[in-house]
Amino acid sequence: HVIPRFDGDMDDPRGGVRHVIPSKGNYLADATLEPDTVEPPSHDLVTTQGRRMLLELLRCFANDEFNRIDLLVSFVKRSGIKHLLHDLDRAVANSAQVRLLTTNYLAITDARALRILLNRSQTGEGVTTPTEPARGSLEIRVFNDPSTSFHPKAYLFTSDEAAVRVGFVGSSNLSDSALTSGVEWNLRTRDTSVLTSEFERLWSDGRSVVLTHEWLVGYEAFQAERAGLPAPASSSGPTASTLDVDIVEDETLEDVPAPRGVQPDVLAALSATRLDGHQAGLVVMATGLGKTWLAAFDVAEVNPTRTLFVAHRKEILTQARDIFAQVLPDKRSSLWVDGERDLSGDIVFASIAGLAGVLPQLDPAAFDYVIVDEFHHADAPSYRRLLVRLRPQFLLGLTATPERADGADLLALCSDNLVHDVGLRTGIELGLLVPFRYRGIVDVADYTHIPWRSRRFDIDTLSASLATEARAQQVFDEWLGIGGPDRRAIGFCCSVAHAEFMAEFFTARGVEAVAVHGTTASSAPRTESLERLRSGDLSIIFTVDLFNEGVDIPEVDLVMFLRPTHSPVVFFQQLGRGL
């Protein structure tokens, strides 16, 4: 065989090593007919099998390259947007410009879902634009023409810098079934030019109105009226008979939230304690029994002019805001956390750190009803200053874990008034929480040489002692012994390095595992990982403290405590992820 030194140094060098690169086997042939690489197809079908449509959307939302996101759907449901809220918030925080265009056609779009989105929108009245220049925006418009059917569904993601585009067009609305389980066909395309052009045309159409608080109040009333009355037979506009087959049961008018489980009893106890003249009270409810829903229902019962909801983490605040929007859709909410500074809402969701700077100027009677979530933190000086400053008509403390290792008297901060206590045992006995088996394993790690500082193990030494082959192998063997491959697990680790070590160890043995911690770029996407765990595509999420509070994952049936803790609060919080 001849090896040519350069193109054209002999007449026709066929065969030999040149055919290792097919297009170079014969340079006399038209090279364009045999490209070196095969371009991936420009279109492919995405269905809901394995929750794939949802997972594809989550991957796109989590991709920081996409700085423009356009969503065009016929119907928006709470069951659908709940899957996207975390990554939607993250995309906006990372400067993405997000636009959503939907319709009030047939009054199927859920008003409460729109309320949740309006609370996040910079176009909503009273919702201030954060001061960080890097922050993006969320704009919402509604195609407001009851005489015209409106059935497009498209999800468009654009990166101006990288010139990358991905679009999904097909049949999936923003509902749970349309994203996860229904029979849906969506075509993914990399050529979105026509779709984007058509979106712009509809977005600028005079019938596409900006979603505002005033418009939504009117739509809420119309939707409630429509839900209770059949469509007139003589109506010349669209009626329920014109519904396409894609409007499945999940996309009918969703039920108005109502108290359930132990919540009616606790609400009755709260009413009784106020009748007795108490102006403060502590409610203890085990994780999973719905403390935030309880607070929203009680605010609806009391109907205060202004309400303040306080927590220590933004994630808890945004989740609480979404719950309150479903129970109290006519109330305007606002946030006071990080760069968002708005105290004008009927219901204000504020971080304790954010309030510290304005507390001296805050009118003690500014709020009629104050809720302090995760009240086991309330003994801290920042919370004490808040409780001393404010004079609400009623203060509600909420916690699942009132026991503190330092013996702090939380009840004294609520006028020694324990309104109701529904602990873990009671929740299990009532069938509201699942029973569990606790397995304690003799640890191969040696803790005797780990320094003890500030009432806890030195974190660096502890991490080095736990992130070892021997310790990981012990965990792996025990996991196999209890049927780990058939379970969905969360493993709580002592550090990011420990979590990543465990994920790599299990992955190397053929187990689908990831580390989710949110502190570095090496973290797996949070929402996508949770969805993969729910669908069974993922076996284990290793984390540190990310899922201690404010997340509900009913599919988890194994919790692995891979770290020591001196705190009963942390222990019960992490245990609650499996109940």
XYZ file of C-alpha atoms in Angstrom:
579
model
C 0.000 0.000 0.000
C 1.124 3.509 -0.778
C 0.889 6.258 1.841
C 0.587 9.610 0.036
C 2.603 12.418 1.528
C 0.122 15.120 0.528
C -3.039 15.509 -1.504
C -2.349 15.022 -5.226
C 1.143 13.516 -5.031
C -0.054 10.523 -7.130
C -2.856 9.843 -9.559
C -5.368 7.809 -7.561
C -4.280 6.449 -4.136
C -7.105 4.024 -3.428
C -7.100 1.636 -0.475
C -4.456 1.248 2.180
C -4.347 3.302 5.330
C -6.003 6.189 3.533
C -9.318 4.380 3.809
C -9.111 4.746 7.592
C -10.663 8.122 6.770
C -13.300 7.170 4.192
C -13.591 10.597 2.612
C -9.822 10.592 1.964
C -9.777 7.141 0.336
C -9.963 8.686 -3.109
C -9.354 12.405 -3.361
C -10.458 12.350 -6.990
C -14.000 11.624 -5.817
C -16.318 14.388 -4.646
C -15.584 14.638 -0.914
C -18.911 16.305 -0.264
C -20.612 13.030 -1.017
C -18.831 11.305 1.848
C -18.570 13.665 4.824
C -16.193 12.859 7.665
C -18.992 13.110 10.178
C -22.685 12.479 10.018
C -24.789 15.404 11.197
C -27.305 14.497 13.889
C -30.912 14.629 12.758
C -32.390 18.109 12.947
C -35.678 16.727 14.286
C -36.537 13.949 16.690
C -39.643 12.822 18.531
C -39.981 13.430 22.269
C -42.795 11.663 24.119
C -43.660 11.340 27.807
C -42.330 7.790 28.088
C -40.011 7.742 31.087
C -41.087 11.337 31.803
C -38.802 12.277 28.917
C -40.592 15.455 27.842
C -40.296 16.871 31.342
C -36.650 15.835 31.654
C -35.781 17.453 28.315
C -37.402 20.722 29.399
C -35.602 20.638 32.740
C -32.262 20.130 30.984
C -32.922 23.144 28.792
C -34.018 25.318 31.714
C -30.882 24.294 33.624
C -28.605 25.130 30.678
C -27.082 28.525 31.473
C -26.339 29.118 27.775
C -30.001 29.763 27.013
C -30.612 33.447 27.691
C -34.024 33.592 25.953
C -36.851 31.173 26.729
C -40.264 31.444 25.059
C -43.176 29.237 26.133
C -46.391 29.045 24.109
C -49.147 26.801 25.481
C -52.913 26.551 25.360
C -53.377 25.710 29.007
C -51.336 26.201 32.185
C -52.013 24.016 35.217
C -50.571 23.970 38.715
C -49.718 20.310 38.229
C -47.435 21.289 35.352
C -45.689 24.411 36.560
C -44.761 22.807 39.895
C -42.170 20.751 37.998
C -40.515 23.818 36.468
C -40.632 26.499 39.171
C -37.211 25.852 40.705
C -35.419 25.912 37.357
C -37.541 28.820 36.139
C -36.424 30.844 39.164
C -32.828 29.795 38.559
C -32.962 30.739 34.869
C -34.324 34.214 35.665
C -31.718 34.668 38.397
C -29.058 33.795 35.799
C -30.275 36.582 33.471
C -32.575 34.608 31.160
C -35.428 36.537 29.550
C -38.462 34.254 29.873
C -41.790 34.875 28.140
C -44.956 32.823 28.540
C -47.981 33.211 26.276
C -51.127 31.266 27.131
C -54.878 31.787 26.778
C -58.100 32.093 28.721
C -59.833 30.062 26.007
C -62.573 27.925 27.625
C -61.302 29.085 31.064
C -59.199 25.931 31.389
C -55.934 27.636 32.324
C -55.826 27.525 36.116
C -56.069 30.964 37.720
C -54.033 29.758 40.682
C -51.249 28.658 38.368
C -51.256 32.123 36.814
C -51.163 33.646 40.296
C -48.058 31.614 41.141
C -46.384 32.812 37.950
C -47.540 36.412 38.379
C -45.850 36.466 41.769
C -42.600 35.771 39.911
C -43.243 38.181 37.074
C -41.653 41.611 36.860
C -44.730 42.782 34.945
C -47.078 42.171 37.889
C -48.151 45.245 39.809
C -46.219 45.662 43.018
C -43.554 43.085 42.189
C -40.316 45.012 42.083
C -37.460 44.386 39.734
C -34.455 43.085 41.693
C -31.484 45.407 41.769
C -28.892 42.923 40.508
C -28.046 43.879 36.912
C -27.553 40.233 35.928
C -31.079 39.211 36.806
C -33.389 38.338 33.932
C -37.146 38.630 33.723
C -40.384 36.706 33.445
C -43.145 38.206 31.304
C -46.603 36.675 30.951
C -49.313 37.478 28.435
C -52.732 35.950 27.865
C -54.324 35.614 24.428
C -57.668 37.131 25.336
C -60.188 36.270 22.619
C -62.970 33.892 23.719
C -64.241 33.549 20.148
C -60.968 32.138 18.794
C -59.619 28.689 19.607
C -55.995 28.710 20.729
C -54.120 25.396 20.713
C -50.392 25.919 19.968
C -47.780 24.260 22.162
C -44.128 25.224 21.766
C -41.104 25.567 24.051
C -38.257 27.600 22.539
C -34.756 27.972 24.023
C -32.210 30.354 22.478
C -28.587 31.206 23.200
C -27.605 34.465 21.522
C -23.944 34.118 22.462
C -23.439 30.493 21.423
C -25.940 30.646 18.532
C -27.625 27.512 19.861
C -31.355 26.947 19.558
C -33.625 24.139 20.676
C -37.371 23.996 20.194
C -40.123 21.563 21.120
C -43.393 21.813 19.230
C -46.283 19.398 19.463
C -49.024 18.445 21.868
C -47.815 18.960 25.457
C -49.443 21.709 27.491
C -48.114 22.777 30.880
C -49.772 20.053 32.935
C -48.442 17.043 34.793
C -49.970 14.451 32.488
C -48.897 16.318 29.357
C -45.286 16.360 30.551
C -44.984 13.003 32.300
C -47.599 10.363 31.479
C -50.131 11.235 28.772
C -49.946 10.181 25.141
C -48.102 13.184 23.730
C -45.982 13.748 20.631
C -43.519 16.629 20.524
C -40.950 17.273 17.833
C -37.586 18.620 18.933
C -35.924 20.849 16.378
C -32.724 22.871 16.149
C -34.198 25.209 13.554
C -36.525 27.482 15.491
C -36.523 30.482 13.163
C -40.087 29.981 11.903
C -41.347 29.107 15.393
C -39.709 32.171 16.905
C -41.129 34.417 14.199
C -44.640 33.073 14.780
C -44.235 33.452 18.540
C -43.265 37.103 18.070
C -46.351 37.644 15.917
C -48.670 36.205 18.568
C -46.826 37.973 21.399
C -47.343 41.367 19.763
C -50.941 40.623 18.715
C -53.347 43.149 20.224
C -55.330 40.326 21.794
C -52.306 39.218 23.847
C -52.728 41.189 27.066
C -50.222 41.564 29.878
C -51.091 39.463 32.915
C -51.781 41.826 35.823
C -53.313 41.520 39.251
C -56.482 43.294 38.085
C -56.935 41.088 35.016
C -56.367 37.963 37.080
C -58.971 38.937 39.692
C -61.557 39.166 36.919
C -60.466 35.864 35.398
C -60.624 34.132 38.790
C -64.227 35.236 39.192
C -65.084 34.157 35.648
C -63.434 30.764 36.088
C -65.202 30.132 39.387
C -68.548 31.060 37.828
C -67.903 28.857 34.812
C -66.981 25.905 37.021
C -70.379 26.052 38.718
C -72.564 26.616 35.648
C -72.950 24.643 32.399
C -72.144 26.427 29.161
C -75.287 27.955 27.564
C -76.581 25.795 24.721
C -77.196 28.847 22.536
C -73.741 30.311 23.014
C -72.139 31.356 19.748
C -68.646 31.112 21.219
C -66.598 27.998 21.970
C -68.134 25.488 24.363
C -66.906 22.415 26.159
C -67.946 20.334 23.158
C -65.145 21.927 21.156
C -62.455 20.631 23.475
C -59.728 18.716 21.706
C -58.824 15.243 22.861
C -55.649 16.583 24.462
C -57.669 18.128 27.301
C -57.536 15.144 29.612
C -58.788 14.826 33.154
C -55.671 16.449 34.568
C -56.416 19.586 32.560
C -59.927 20.170 33.823
C -60.504 22.784 36.510
C -58.360 21.718 39.441
C -59.858 21.394 42.884
C -59.683 24.308 45.271
C -57.287 23.322 48.085
C -58.962 22.305 51.347
C -57.635 21.247 54.773
C -56.932 17.533 55.097
C -55.495 15.026 57.536
C -54.852 16.639 60.913
C -55.152 20.176 59.546
C -58.879 20.665 60.393
C -58.207 19.747 64.039
C -55.245 22.118 64.254
C -57.233 24.922 62.617
C -59.993 24.419 65.177
C -57.406 24.584 67.964
C -56.026 27.839 66.552
C -59.508 29.366 66.429
C -60.124 28.275 70.022
C -56.835 29.702 71.269
C -57.644 33.101 69.757
C -61.107 33.029 71.329
C -59.349 32.425 74.641
C -57.454 35.680 74.142
C -54.057 34.294 73.132
C -52.050 36.424 70.727
C -49.329 33.875 70.037
C -49.064 30.126 69.729
C -46.744 27.301 68.698
C -47.881 24.459 66.444
C -45.713 21.350 66.241
C -46.392 19.169 63.196
C -44.161 16.390 61.925
C -42.583 16.750 58.506
C -45.064 15.800 55.801
C -48.256 16.889 57.560
C -48.501 20.270 55.823
C -47.418 23.084 58.136
C -47.301 25.699 55.383
C -50.712 24.692 54.041
C -52.036 24.941 57.593
C -50.717 28.499 57.901
C -52.311 29.481 54.592
C -55.678 28.017 55.615
C -55.523 29.838 58.953
C -54.726 33.152 57.281
C -57.722 32.568 55.006
C -59.870 31.984 58.109
C -58.620 35.052 60.001
C -58.485 37.282 56.897
C -55.954 39.780 58.261
C -55.248 42.972 56.376
C -51.535 42.207 56.149
C -49.533 39.050 56.830
C -45.801 38.461 57.273
C -44.264 35.025 56.659
C -40.677 34.699 57.930
C -38.141 31.963 57.191
C -34.369 31.707 56.925
C -34.040 30.414 53.344
C -35.307 31.790 50.047
C -36.404 28.364 48.849
C -38.777 28.015 51.804
C -40.173 31.490 51.120
C -40.856 30.909 47.432
C -42.498 27.550 48.117
C -44.660 29.130 50.814
C -45.625 31.925 48.431
C -46.779 29.353 45.869
C -48.921 27.568 48.469
C -50.497 30.796 49.727
C -51.284 31.803 46.132
C -53.378 28.661 45.749
C -55.310 29.171 48.991
C -55.579 32.972 48.764
C -55.537 33.801 45.052
C -57.010 37.275 45.574
C -54.163 38.406 47.826
C -51.119 40.109 46.363
C -47.810 38.801 47.640
C -44.302 40.235 47.647
C -40.796 39.105 48.581
C -38.129 40.602 50.815
C -35.109 38.380 50.284
C -31.748 38.709 48.539
C -32.159 41.398 45.852
C -35.957 41.493 45.955
C -37.118 44.304 48.219
C -40.880 44.737 48.365
C -42.841 45.055 51.611
C -46.026 46.314 49.972
C -47.852 43.012 49.457
C -50.929 41.851 51.322
C -48.753 38.878 52.243
C -45.015 39.508 52.544
C -42.555 36.608 52.461
C -39.316 37.758 54.056
C -36.026 36.246 55.127
C -34.869 36.880 58.655
C -31.539 38.138 57.298
C -33.257 40.552 54.932
C -35.463 41.997 57.666
C -32.503 42.731 59.919
C -31.594 45.906 58.035
C -35.088 47.423 58.039
C -36.375 46.183 61.383
C -35.638 49.431 63.288
C -37.723 51.401 60.759
C -40.557 48.867 60.563
C -43.850 49.881 62.159
C -44.492 47.384 64.993
C -48.140 47.190 63.900
C -47.366 46.860 60.181
C -48.625 43.269 60.113
C -51.751 41.838 61.717
C -50.606 38.224 61.425
C -46.994 37.018 61.634
C -45.885 33.461 60.839
C -42.412 32.247 61.754
C -41.585 29.015 59.953
C -38.962 26.557 61.210
C -39.491 28.068 64.647
C -36.693 25.969 66.125
C -34.414 28.760 64.842
C -36.312 31.404 66.824
C -33.943 31.443 69.802
C -31.291 33.090 67.625
C -30.707 36.815 68.330
C -32.022 37.890 64.899
C -35.354 36.163 65.534
C -35.584 37.483 69.086
C -35.149 41.048 67.830
C -37.953 40.469 65.324
C -40.308 39.039 67.951
C -39.606 41.933 70.306
C -40.114 44.564 67.604
C -43.371 43.381 66.003
C -46.786 43.569 67.663
C -49.147 41.515 65.491
C -52.653 40.562 66.501
C -51.478 36.953 66.275
C -48.074 35.256 66.037
C -47.898 31.663 64.786
C -44.754 29.608 65.267
C -44.376 26.456 63.161
C -41.898 23.625 63.589
C -41.560 19.895 63.170
C -38.667 19.652 65.606
C -39.071 21.680 68.818
C -36.356 19.762 70.650
C -33.022 21.554 70.601
C -29.700 20.174 71.731
C -28.946 23.399 73.630
C -32.185 23.181 75.627
C -33.538 26.514 74.344
C -37.096 27.225 75.514
C -38.959 27.858 72.264
C -42.360 27.777 73.918
C -41.511 30.869 75.954
C -41.194 32.790 72.684
C -44.867 31.981 71.953
C -46.235 33.074 75.327
C -45.935 29.470 76.592
C -48.903 28.537 74.413
C -48.582 25.147 72.717
C -51.648 25.121 70.465
C -51.257 21.635 69.023
C -48.598 18.921 68.854
C -48.806 16.257 66.156
C -45.543 14.366 66.346
C -43.998 11.666 64.232
C -45.604 8.809 66.145
C -49.073 10.360 65.923
C -48.676 10.978 62.203
C -47.775 7.332 61.650
C -50.596 6.052 63.876
C -53.107 8.154 61.917
C -51.823 6.749 58.643
C -50.640 10.160 57.457
C -46.968 9.188 57.506
C -45.478 5.850 56.553
C -44.002 3.560 59.239
C -40.299 2.886 58.939
C -37.611 0.436 60.004
C -34.421 1.860 61.460
C -31.169 -0.055 60.892
C -28.083 0.909 62.876
C -24.803 -0.383 61.439
C -21.438 -0.600 63.227
C -19.363 1.986 61.387
C -15.939 1.018 60.023
C -14.832 4.649 60.258
C -12.706 5.508 63.292
C -13.984 8.658 65.006
C -11.548 8.617 67.923
C -8.882 10.697 66.157
C -11.272 13.286 64.699
C -10.993 16.625 66.568
C -14.122 17.871 68.360
C -14.570 21.617 67.909
C -17.530 23.856 68.756
C -19.714 20.897 69.724
C -19.144 19.042 66.460
C -16.513 17.063 64.578
C -13.943 19.003 62.588
C -15.516 18.918 59.133
C -12.326 18.525 57.080
C -11.022 15.622 59.138
C -14.476 14.054 59.270
C -14.847 14.285 55.493
C -11.444 12.696 54.921
C -12.350 9.870 57.314
C -15.688 9.111 55.650
C -14.722 9.524 51.991
C -12.698 6.306 51.882
C -12.923 3.107 49.849
C -13.499 1.002 52.971
C -16.336 3.180 54.285
C -17.969 3.467 50.854
C -17.722 -0.292 50.325
C -19.454 -0.875 53.651
C -22.288 1.452 52.641
C -22.532 -0.236 49.244
C -22.692 -3.739 50.755
C -25.370 -2.705 53.262
C -27.309 -1.001 50.469
C -27.250 -4.220 48.441
C -28.311 -6.224 51.489
C -31.570 -4.312 51.928
C -32.560 -4.425 48.270
C -31.027 -1.108 47.336
C -31.320 -1.560 43.551
C -35.113 -1.702 43.911
C -35.290 1.439 46.063
C -35.026 5.186 45.602
C -32.679 6.695 48.127
C -31.248 9.911 49.477
C -27.862 9.690 51.159
C -26.966 12.539 53.518
C -23.229 13.222 53.586
C -21.005 15.408 55.741
C -19.527 17.530 52.945
C -19.604 18.203 49.221
C -16.416 16.175 48.793
C -18.009 13.252 50.650
C -21.189 13.419 48.531
C -19.235 13.496 45.275
C -17.002 10.628 46.425
C -20.039 8.474 47.226
C -21.713 9.259 43.895
C -18.557 8.335 41.991
C -18.129 5.129 44.016
C -21.679 3.924 43.308
C -21.572 5.025 39.658
C -18.377 3.028 39.114
C -20.324 -0.066 40.217
C -23.112 0.448 37.722
C -25.544 2.295 39.993
C -27.286 5.439 38.737
C -26.204 7.957 41.387
C -25.487 11.694 41.484
C -24.306 14.310 43.960
C -26.591 17.332 44.364
C -25.348 20.143 46.565
C -25.769 23.396 44.671
C -22.496 24.918 45.824
C -20.249 24.257 42.835
C -20.513 23.612 39.126
C -19.907 19.917 39.805
C -23.376 19.507 41.324
C -25.910 17.563 39.281
C -28.997 19.634 38.340
C -31.311 19.669 41.332
C -34.758 19.491 39.735
C -33.741 17.136 36.949
C -32.160 14.789 39.494
C -35.327 14.768 41.602
C -37.408 13.982 38.520
C -35.053 11.167 37.535
C -35.323 9.781 41.055
C -39.118 9.941 40.924
C -39.233 8.206 37.545
C -36.866 5.425 38.620
C -34.134 6.488 36.193
C -31.937 7.378 39.175
C -31.325 5.220 42.247
C -29.582 7.546 44.705
C -29.057 11.242 45.305
C -26.141 11.994 47.603
C -26.412 15.425 49.201
C -25.338 17.398 52.260
C -28.065 19.585 53.815
C -29.861 20.685 50.647
C -32.992 18.596 51.191
C -33.354 18.991 54.955
C -36.272 21.410 54.616
C -38.844 22.532 52.098
C -38.954 19.553 49.743
C -41.413 16.682 49.479
C -40.325 13.495 47.688
C -42.932 10.775 48.355
C -41.116 8.290 46.105
C -38.102 8.082 48.438
C -38.223 4.826 50.412
C -34.660 4.745 51.752
C -32.801 7.397 53.718
C -29.103 6.821 54.363
C -27.527 8.720 57.250
C -23.906 8.691 56.126
C -22.818 11.426 58.533
C -22.973 11.876 62.283
C -25.038 14.728 63.710
C -25.424 16.097 67.214
C -28.663 17.860 66.285
C -32.058 16.176 66.773
C -33.490 18.875 64.495
C -31.279 17.815 61.582
C -31.872 14.128 62.320
C -35.665 14.369 62.184
C -35.593 16.699 59.183
C -33.551 14.196 57.209
C -35.620 11.263 58.435
C -38.720 13.086 57.226
C -37.522 12.905 53.606
C -38.593 9.259 53.623
C -41.942 9.594 55.403
